[in-house]
Amino acid sequence: MRDALGRQDPAIESHRADRPVIARFVSTVGGPHVVATHHGLGGRDADGPGPGTAESEASVSGRSGSDRPDSDRSDSDRPEPCSGQFGSPESGEPAPRRPRAARGFGDRVFRFQLTATGVVVLAIMAAVGLFLLLRAGQALRVAKFSFLTTAAWQPDAHNFGIAAVLTGTLLIAAVAVTISVPLAIATALFISDVAPRKLRRSLVTMVDLMAAVPSVVYGLWGLFLLQQNVIGLSRWLSDWFGWIPLFKVDGTQPGDPLASASVYTASTFVAGIVVALMVAPIQCSVMREVFTQAPAGEREGAYALGATRWGMIRAVVLPYGKGGIIGGTMLGLGRALGETIAVYMIISPVFVIQPHILQTGSNSVSALIALHYGDASPFGMSALMAAGLALFVLTLAVNFTASTIAARSRSGAQSEA
């Protein structure tokens, strides 16, 4: 701006005089790319070309202690950009800052403890597997691949295998999971989203107490109370769905009122129901914890869009809790595969492949070990260790698969982070 006599405003003249000094300061702190930005912003004012011209560039870059042009200066004389606030001159983008927390003595001790605990757990698992492998080596060298295909169990005659007991183990676990998963999901959803707040604590306590009940109590309950009351359901399933091999019962005719009830006792179905009630509290606890962590904003958003309670659960809670559902299911499956006392008390052991779950007679790997451990010969003990090794590998495979699937879900990914 100029006055009536054509003189320049003193404030503007002072600003222009100080502009090279400001540019040199910015160049020292922020690097050449900041200088370019500074000149670009002040390239032209009301009176004409400003210091964004080539003359101003030369004056700014060449007055930091030397009259040499910037192109003639060595790299050591050029100011370095501030790595924590600005990016490199080549990229032109700000470099992200990575905050690092100061690690004190307590943090280092805590990190060491966590690392040591993880290493110890892995070492114990490896030691268990190595122990079973060494003790089972004698039997495995004799049986070889027939160990997986032979149904009989006569280790002293070198005629033994886990085909029958492994089939029974998988069937009992399948029945248990089929019954327990819907029960656990419904109970977890009721506690997390339906039950009144005052009632939730009592329900959580009851579910946790059910998980703490000993296996022998469930076995006694299933043997003396459940079995006689489930015969009617087994008969009905056999009459109406006997055309399915899984529900077929040999020696009975559909609708025969004189059929003996003893063909329905000590079956895979009864053992599966008992095991289902044993693993349902564990599955419910895992699922409930994940359901309660569903984002409150998404819940309220679903309600705001007009969703009902079931619509909110179906659109928000269940998709978010997919990882918890899978993890709880597989955790219960691992418990069902290794259940011993309750299954041993209920089933009638047979060493044939028995695919009919309603028919009397079944077996499992854990029940086999409990049945023959006391009177086994040295070679028979090796065969039992081989059966235990197979169960150990099966359980590890189930848990590893569950953790892999759960980690890909939304809740699993957040928990891993």
Coordinates of N, CA, C and O in Angstrom, one line a residue, residues 260-384:
S260 N -37.5 -104.1 23.8 CA -36.8 -104.0 25.1 C -36.2 -102.6 25.2 O -35.6 -102.1 24.3
A261 N -36.3 -102.1 26.4 CA -35.7 -100.8 26.7 C -34.2 -100.8 26.9 O -33.5 -99.8 26.8
S262 N -33.7 -102.1 27.1 CA -32.3 -102.2 27.3 C -31.4 -101.9 26.1 O -30.2 -101.6 26.2
V263 N -32.0 -101.9 24.9 CA -31.2 -101.7 23.7 C -30.9 -100.2 23.6 O -30.1 -99.8 22.7
Y264 N -31.6 -99.3 24.4 CA -31.4 -97.9 24.3 C -30.5 -97.4 25.4 O -30.2 -96.2 25.5
T265 N -30.1 -98.2 26.3 CA -29.3 -97.7 27.5 C -27.9 -97.8 27.2 O -27.4 -98.5 26.3
A266 N -27.1 -97.1 28.0 CA -25.6 -97.1 27.8 C -25.2 -96.8 26.4 O -24.3 -97.5 25.9
S267 N -25.8 -95.8 25.8 CA -25.6 -95.5 24.4 C -24.7 -94.3 24.2 O -24.5 -93.5 25.2
T268 N -24.3 -94.0 23.0 CA -23.6 -92.8 22.7 C -24.5 -91.6 22.9 O -24.0 -90.5 23.4
F269 N -25.8 -91.7 22.7 CA -26.7 -90.6 22.9 C -26.7 -90.1 24.3 O -26.7 -88.9 24.6
V270 N -26.9 -91.1 25.2 CA -27.0 -90.7 26.6 C -25.6 -90.1 27.1 O -25.6 -89.1 27.8
A271 N -24.5 -90.7 26.7 CA -23.2 -90.1 27.1 C -23.0 -88.7 26.5 O -22.5 -87.8 27.2
G272 N -23.5 -88.5 25.3 CA -23.4 -87.2 24.7 C -24.2 -86.2 25.4 O -23.7 -85.0 25.5
I273 N -25.4 -86.5 25.9 CA -26.2 -85.5 26.6 C -25.5 -85.1 27.9 O -25.4 -83.9 28.3
V274 N -24.9 -86.1 28.6 CA -24.2 -85.8 29.9 C -23.0 -84.9 29.6 O -22.8 -83.9 30.3
V275 N -22.3 -85.2 28.6 CA -21.1 -84.4 28.3 C -21.5 -83.0 27.8 O -20.8 -82.0 28.1
A276 N -22.6 -82.9 27.1 CA -23.1 -81.6 26.6 C -23.4 -80.7 27.8 O -23.1 -79.5 27.8
L277 N -24.1 -81.3 28.8 CA -24.3 -80.4 30.0 C -23.1 -80.1 30.8 O -23.0 -79.1 31.5
M278 N -22.0 -80.9 30.6 CA -20.7 -80.5 31.3 C -20.0 -79.4 30.5 O -19.4 -78.6 31.2
V279 N -20.1 -79.4 29.2 CA -19.3 -78.4 28.5 C -20.1 -77.1 28.2 O -19.5 -76.1 27.8
A280 N -21.4 -77.2 28.3 CA -22.2 -76.0 28.0 C -21.8 -74.8 28.9 O -21.8 -73.7 28.4
P281 N -21.6 -74.9 30.2 CA -21.2 -73.8 31.0 C -19.9 -73.1 30.5 O -19.8 -71.9 30.5
I282 N -18.9 -73.9 30.1 CA -17.7 -73.4 29.6 C -17.9 -72.6 28.3 O -17.4 -71.5 28.2
Q283 N -18.7 -73.2 27.4 CA -19.0 -72.5 26.2 C -19.8 -71.2 26.4 O -19.5 -70.1 25.8
C284 N -20.7 -71.2 27.3 CA -21.5 -70.1 27.6 C -20.7 -68.9 28.2 O -20.9 -67.8 27.9
S285 N -19.7 -69.3 29.1 CA -18.9 -68.2 29.7 C -18.0 -67.5 28.6 O -17.9 -66.3 28.6
V286 N -17.5 -68.3 27.7 CA -16.7 -67.6 26.6 C -17.5 -66.8 25.7 O -17.2 -65.6 25.4
M287 N -18.7 -67.3 25.3 CA -19.6 -66.5 24.4 C -20.1 -65.3 25.1 O -20.2 -64.2 24.5
R288 N -20.5 -65.4 26.3 CA -21.0 -64.3 27.1 C -20.1 -63.1 27.2 O -20.4 -61.9 27.0
E289 N -18.8 -63.4 27.4 CA -17.8 -62.4 27.5 C -17.6 -61.6 26.2 O -17.4 -60.4 26.2
V290 N -17.7 -62.3 25.1 CA -17.6 -61.7 23.8 C -18.8 -60.9 23.4 O -18.7 -59.8 22.9
F291 N -20.0 -61.5 23.7 CA -21.2 -60.8 23.4 C -21.3 -59.4 24.1 O -21.8 -58.4 23.6
T292 N -20.9 -59.4 25.4 CA -21.0 -58.2 26.2 C -20.0 -57.1 25.7 O -20.2 -55.9 26.0
Q293 N -19.0 -57.4 24.8 CA -18.1 -56.5 24.3 C -18.5 -55.9 23.0 O -17.7 -55.1 22.4
A294 N -19.7 -56.3 22.5 CA -20.2 -55.7 21.2 C -20.3 -54.2 21.4 O -20.7 -53.7 22.4
P295 N -19.9 -53.4 20.4 CA -19.8 -52.0 20.5 C -21.2 -51.4 20.8 O -22.2 -51.7 20.2
A296 N -21.2 -50.5 21.9 CA -22.5 -49.9 22.3 C -23.1 -49.0 21.2 O -24.3 -48.9 21.1
G297 N -22.2 -48.3 20.5 CA -22.6 -47.4 19.5 C -23.4 -48.1 18.4 O -24.4 -47.6 17.9
E298 N -22.9 -49.3 18.0 CA -23.6 -50.1 17.0 C -25.0 -50.6 17.5 O -25.9 -50.7 16.7
R299 N -25.0 -51.0 18.7 CA -26.3 -51.4 19.3 C -27.3 -50.3 19.3 O -28.4 -50.5 18.8
E300 N -26.9 -49.1 19.7 CA -27.8 -47.9 19.7 C -28.1 -47.5 18.3 O -29.3 -47.1 18.1
G301 N -27.2 -47.6 17.4 CA -27.5 -47.3 16.0 C -28.5 -48.3 15.4 O -29.4 -47.8 14.7
A302 N -28.5 -49.5 15.8 CA -29.5 -50.5 15.3 C -30.8 -50.1 15.8 O -31.9 -50.2 15.1
Y303 N -30.9 -49.8 17.1 CA -32.2 -49.4 17.7 C -32.7 -48.1 17.1 O -33.9 -47.9 16.8
A304 N -31.8 -47.2 16.8 CA -32.2 -45.9 16.2 C -32.8 -46.1 14.8 O -33.6 -45.3 14.3
L305 N -32.3 -47.1 14.1 CA -32.8 -47.4 12.7 C -34.1 -48.2 12.8 O -34.6 -48.6 11.7
G306 N -34.6 -48.5 14.0 CA -35.9 -49.2 14.1 C -35.8 -50.7 14.3 O -36.8 -51.3 14.1
A307 N -34.7 -51.2 14.6 CA -34.5 -52.6 14.8 C -35.1 -53.1 16.1 O -35.1 -52.3 17.1
T308 N -35.7 -54.3 16.1 CA -36.1 -54.9 17.4 C -34.9 -55.4 18.1 O -33.8 -55.4 17.6
R309 N -35.2 -55.9 19.3 CA -34.1 -56.5 20.1 C -33.5 -57.7 19.3 O -32.2 -57.8 19.3
W310 N -34.3 -58.6 18.8 CA -33.7 -59.7 18.0 C -33.0 -59.2 16.8 O -32.0 -59.7 16.4
G311 N -33.6 -58.2 16.1 CA -32.9 -57.6 15.0 C -31.5 -57.0 15.3 O -30.6 -57.2 14.5
M312 N -31.4 -56.4 16.5 CA -30.1 -55.8 16.9 C -29.2 -57.0 17.2 O -28.0 -56.9 16.8
I313 N -29.7 -58.0 17.9 CA -28.8 -59.2 18.2 C -28.3 -59.9 16.9 O -27.1 -60.2 16.7
R314 N -29.2 -60.0 15.9 CA -28.9 -60.7 14.7 C -27.9 -59.8 13.8 O -27.1 -60.4 13.1
A315 N -28.0 -58.5 13.9 CA -27.2 -57.7 13.0 C -25.9 -57.2 13.6 O -25.0 -56.8 12.9
V316 N -25.9 -57.1 15.0 CA -24.7 -56.6 15.6 C -24.0 -57.6 16.5 O -22.8 -57.9 16.4
V317 N -24.8 -58.2 17.5 CA -24.1 -59.0 18.5 C -23.6 -60.3 17.9 O -22.4 -60.7 18.1
L318 N -24.4 -61.0 17.1 CA -24.0 -62.3 16.6 C -22.8 -62.2 15.6 O -21.8 -62.9 15.7
P319 N -22.8 -61.2 14.6 CA -21.7 -61.1 13.8 C -20.4 -60.7 14.5 O -19.3 -61.2 14.2
Y320 N -20.5 -59.8 15.5 CA -19.4 -59.4 16.3 C -18.8 -60.6 17.1 O -17.6 -60.7 17.3
G321 N -19.7 -61.4 17.7 CA -19.3 -62.5 18.5 C -19.0 -63.8 17.8 O -19.0 -64.9 18.5
K322 N -18.8 -63.7 16.5 CA -18.5 -65.0 15.8 C -17.3 -65.7 16.3 O -17.2 -66.9 16.4
G323 N -16.2 -64.9 16.6 CA -15.0 -65.5 17.2 C -15.2 -66.1 18.5 O -14.7 -67.2 18.8
G324 N -16.1 -65.5 19.4 CA -16.4 -66.1 20.6 C -17.2 -67.4 20.5 O -17.0 -68.4 21.2
I325 N -18.1 -67.4 19.5 CA -18.9 -68.6 19.3 C -18.0 -69.8 18.8 O -18.1 -70.9 19.3
I326 N -17.1 -69.5 17.9 CA -16.2 -70.5 17.4 C -15.2 -71.0 18.5 O -15.0 -72.2 18.7
G327 N -14.7 -70.0 19.2 CA -13.7 -70.4 20.3 C -14.4 -71.2 21.4 O -13.8 -72.2 21.9
G328 N -15.6 -70.7 21.8 CA -16.3 -71.5 22.9 C -16.7 -72.9 22.4 O -16.6 -73.9 23.2
T329 N -17.1 -73.0 21.2 CA -17.5 -74.3 20.6 C -16.3 -75.3 20.6 O -16.4 -76.4 21.0
M330 N -15.2 -74.8 20.1 CA -14.0 -75.7 20.0 C -13.4 -76.0 21.4 O -12.9 -77.1 21.6
L331 N -13.5 -75.0 22.3 CA -13.1 -75.3 23.7 C -13.9 -76.4 24.3 O -13.4 -77.3 24.9
G332 N -15.2 -76.3 24.1 CA -16.1 -77.4 24.6 C -15.9 -78.7 23.9 O -15.9 -79.8 24.5
L333 N -15.5 -78.7 22.6 CA -15.3 -79.9 21.8 C -14.0 -80.5 22.4 O -13.9 -81.8 22.5
G334 N -13.0 -79.7 22.7 CA -11.8 -80.3 23.3 C -12.0 -81.0 24.6 O -11.5 -82.0 24.9
R335 N -12.9 -80.4 25.4 CA -13.3 -81.0 26.7 C -14.1 -82.3 26.5 O -13.9 -83.2 27.2
A336 N -15.0 -82.2 25.5 CA -15.8 -83.4 25.2 C -14.9 -84.6 24.7 O -15.2 -85.8 25.0
L337 N -13.9 -84.3 23.9 CA -13.1 -85.4 23.4 C -12.3 -86.1 24.5 O -12.0 -87.3 24.4
G338 N -11.9 -85.3 25.5 CA -11.1 -85.9 26.6 C -11.9 -86.3 27.8 O -11.2 -86.7 28.8
E339 N -13.2 -86.2 27.8 CA -13.9 -86.6 29.0 C -13.8 -88.0 29.3 O -14.0 -88.9 28.4
T340 N -13.6 -88.4 30.6 CA -13.3 -89.8 31.0 C -14.3 -90.4 31.9 O -15.0 -91.3 31.6
I341 N -14.4 -89.8 33.1 CA -15.2 -90.5 34.2 C -16.6 -90.6 33.8 O -17.2 -91.7 34.0
A342 N -17.3 -89.5 33.4 CA -18.7 -89.5 33.1 C -19.0 -90.5 32.0 O -19.9 -91.3 32.1
V343 N -18.2 -90.5 30.9 CA -18.4 -91.5 29.8 C -18.1 -92.9 30.3 O -18.9 -93.8 29.9
Y344 N -17.1 -93.1 31.1 CA -16.8 -94.4 31.6 C -17.9 -95.0 32.4 O -18.2 -96.2 32.4
M345 N -18.6 -94.2 33.2 CA -19.7 -94.6 34.1 C -20.9 -95.0 33.3 O -21.7 -95.8 33.7
I346 N -21.1 -94.4 32.1 CA -22.4 -94.5 31.4 C -22.4 -95.6 30.3 O -23.3 -96.4 30.2
I347 N -21.3 -95.6 29.5 CA -21.3 -96.4 28.3 C -21.1 -97.9 28.7 O -20.6 -98.2 29.8
S348 N -21.4 -98.7 27.7 CA -21.1 -100.2 27.8 C -20.0 -100.4 26.7 O -20.3 -100.4 25.5
P349 N -18.7 -100.6 27.2 CA -17.6 -100.6 26.2 C -17.8 -101.8 25.2 O -18.0 -102.9 25.5
V350 N -17.6 -101.4 23.9 CA -17.5 -102.4 22.8 C -16.4 -102.0 22.0 O -16.0 -100.8 21.9
F351 N -15.8 -103.0 21.3 CA -14.6 -102.8 20.4 C -15.0 -103.1 19.0 O -14.3 -103.9 18.3
V352 N -16.1 -102.6 18.6 CA -16.5 -102.6 17.2 C -16.9 -101.2 16.8 O -17.3 -100.4 17.6
I353 N -16.8 -100.9 15.5 CA -17.2 -99.6 15.0 C -18.7 -99.5 15.1 O -19.4 -100.2 14.4
Q354 N -19.2 -98.7 16.0 CA -20.6 -98.5 16.3 C -21.1 -97.2 15.9 O -21.0 -96.2 16.6
P355 N -21.7 -97.1 14.6 CA -22.2 -95.8 14.2 C -23.6 -95.4 14.6 O -24.0 -94.3 14.4
H356 N -24.3 -96.3 15.3 CA -25.7 -96.0 15.8 C -25.6 -95.4 17.2 O -25.3 -96.1 18.2
I357 N -25.9 -94.1 17.2 CA -25.8 -93.4 18.5 C -26.9 -93.8 19.5 O -26.7 -93.6 20.7
L358 N -28.0 -94.3 19.1 CA -29.1 -94.6 20.0 C -29.0 -96.1 20.5 O -29.7 -96.4 21.5
Q359 N -28.1 -96.8 20.0 CA -28.0 -98.3 20.4 C -27.0 -98.4 21.5 O -26.0 -97.7 21.6
T360 N -27.3 -99.4 22.4 CA -26.4 -99.6 23.5 C -25.0 -100.0 23.0 O -24.8 -100.7 22.0
G361 N -24.0 -99.6 23.7 CA -22.6 -99.9 23.4 C -21.9 -98.8 22.7 O -22.4 -98.3 21.7
S362 N -20.8 -98.4 23.3 CA -20.0 -97.3 22.7 C -18.6 -97.4 23.4 O -18.4 -98.3 24.2
N363 N -17.7 -96.5 23.1 CA -16.4 -96.5 23.7 C -15.7 -95.2 23.3 O -16.2 -94.4 22.4
S364 N -14.7 -94.8 24.0 CA -13.9 -93.6 23.8 C -12.5 -93.9 24.2 O -12.2 -94.9 24.9
V365 N -11.6 -93.1 23.7 CA -10.2 -93.3 23.9 C -9.9 -93.1 25.4 O -9.2 -93.9 26.1
S366 N -10.4 -92.1 26.0 CA -10.2 -91.8 27.5 C -10.8 -92.9 28.3 O -10.2 -93.4 29.3
A367 N -12.0 -93.4 28.0 CA -12.6 -94.6 28.7 C -11.7 -95.8 28.5 O -11.6 -96.6 29.5
L368 N -11.2 -96.0 27.4 CA -10.3 -97.2 27.1 C -9.1 -97.1 28.1 O -8.7 -98.2 28.7
I369 N -8.5 -96.0 28.2 CA -7.3 -95.9 29.0 C -7.7 -96.1 30.5 O -7.0 -96.8 31.2
A370 N -8.8 -95.6 30.9 CA -9.2 -95.7 32.3 C -9.6 -97.2 32.6 O -9.4 -97.7 33.7
L371 N -10.1 -97.9 31.6 CA -10.6 -99.3 31.8 C -9.4 -100.3 31.9 O -9.4 -101.2 32.7
H372 N -8.4 -100.1 31.1 CA -7.3 -101.1 31.0 C -6.0 -100.6 31.6 O -5.0 -101.3 31.5
Y373 N -6.0 -99.4 32.2 CA -4.7 -98.9 32.8 C -4.2 -99.8 34.0 O -3.0 -100.0 34.1
G374 N -5.1 -100.3 34.8 CA -4.7 -101.0 36.0 C -4.1 -102.4 35.7 O -3.3 -102.8 36.5
D375 N -4.6 -103.1 34.7 CA -4.2 -104.5 34.5 C -3.4 -104.6 33.2 O -3.3 -105.7 32.6
A376 N -2.8 -103.6 32.7 CA -2.1 -103.6 31.4 C -0.7 -104.2 31.6 O 0.0 -103.8 32.6
S377 N -0.2 -105.0 30.6 CA 1.1 -105.4 30.6 C 2.1 -104.3 30.1 O 1.6 -103.3 29.7
P378 N 3.4 -104.5 30.2 CA 4.3 -103.4 29.7 C 4.0 -103.1 28.2 O 4.0 -101.9 27.9
F379 N 3.7 -104.1 27.4 CA 3.4 -103.8 26.0 C 2.0 -103.2 25.9 O 1.8 -102.3 25.1
G380 N 1.1 -103.6 26.7 CA -0.3 -103.0 26.7 C -0.2 -101.6 27.2 O -1.0 -100.8 26.7
M381 N 0.7 -101.3 28.1 CA 0.8 -99.9 28.6 C 1.3 -99.0 27.4 O 0.9 -97.9 27.3
S382 N 2.2 -99.6 26.6 CA 2.7 -98.8 25.5 C 1.6 -98.6 24.5 O 1.5 -97.5 23.9
A383 N 0.7 -99.6 24.3 CA -0.4 -99.4 23.4 C -1.4 -98.3 23.9 O -1.9 -97.5 23.2
L384 N -1.6 -98.3 25.2 CA -2.4 -97.2 25.8 C -1.8 -95.9 25.6 O -2.5 -94.9 25.4

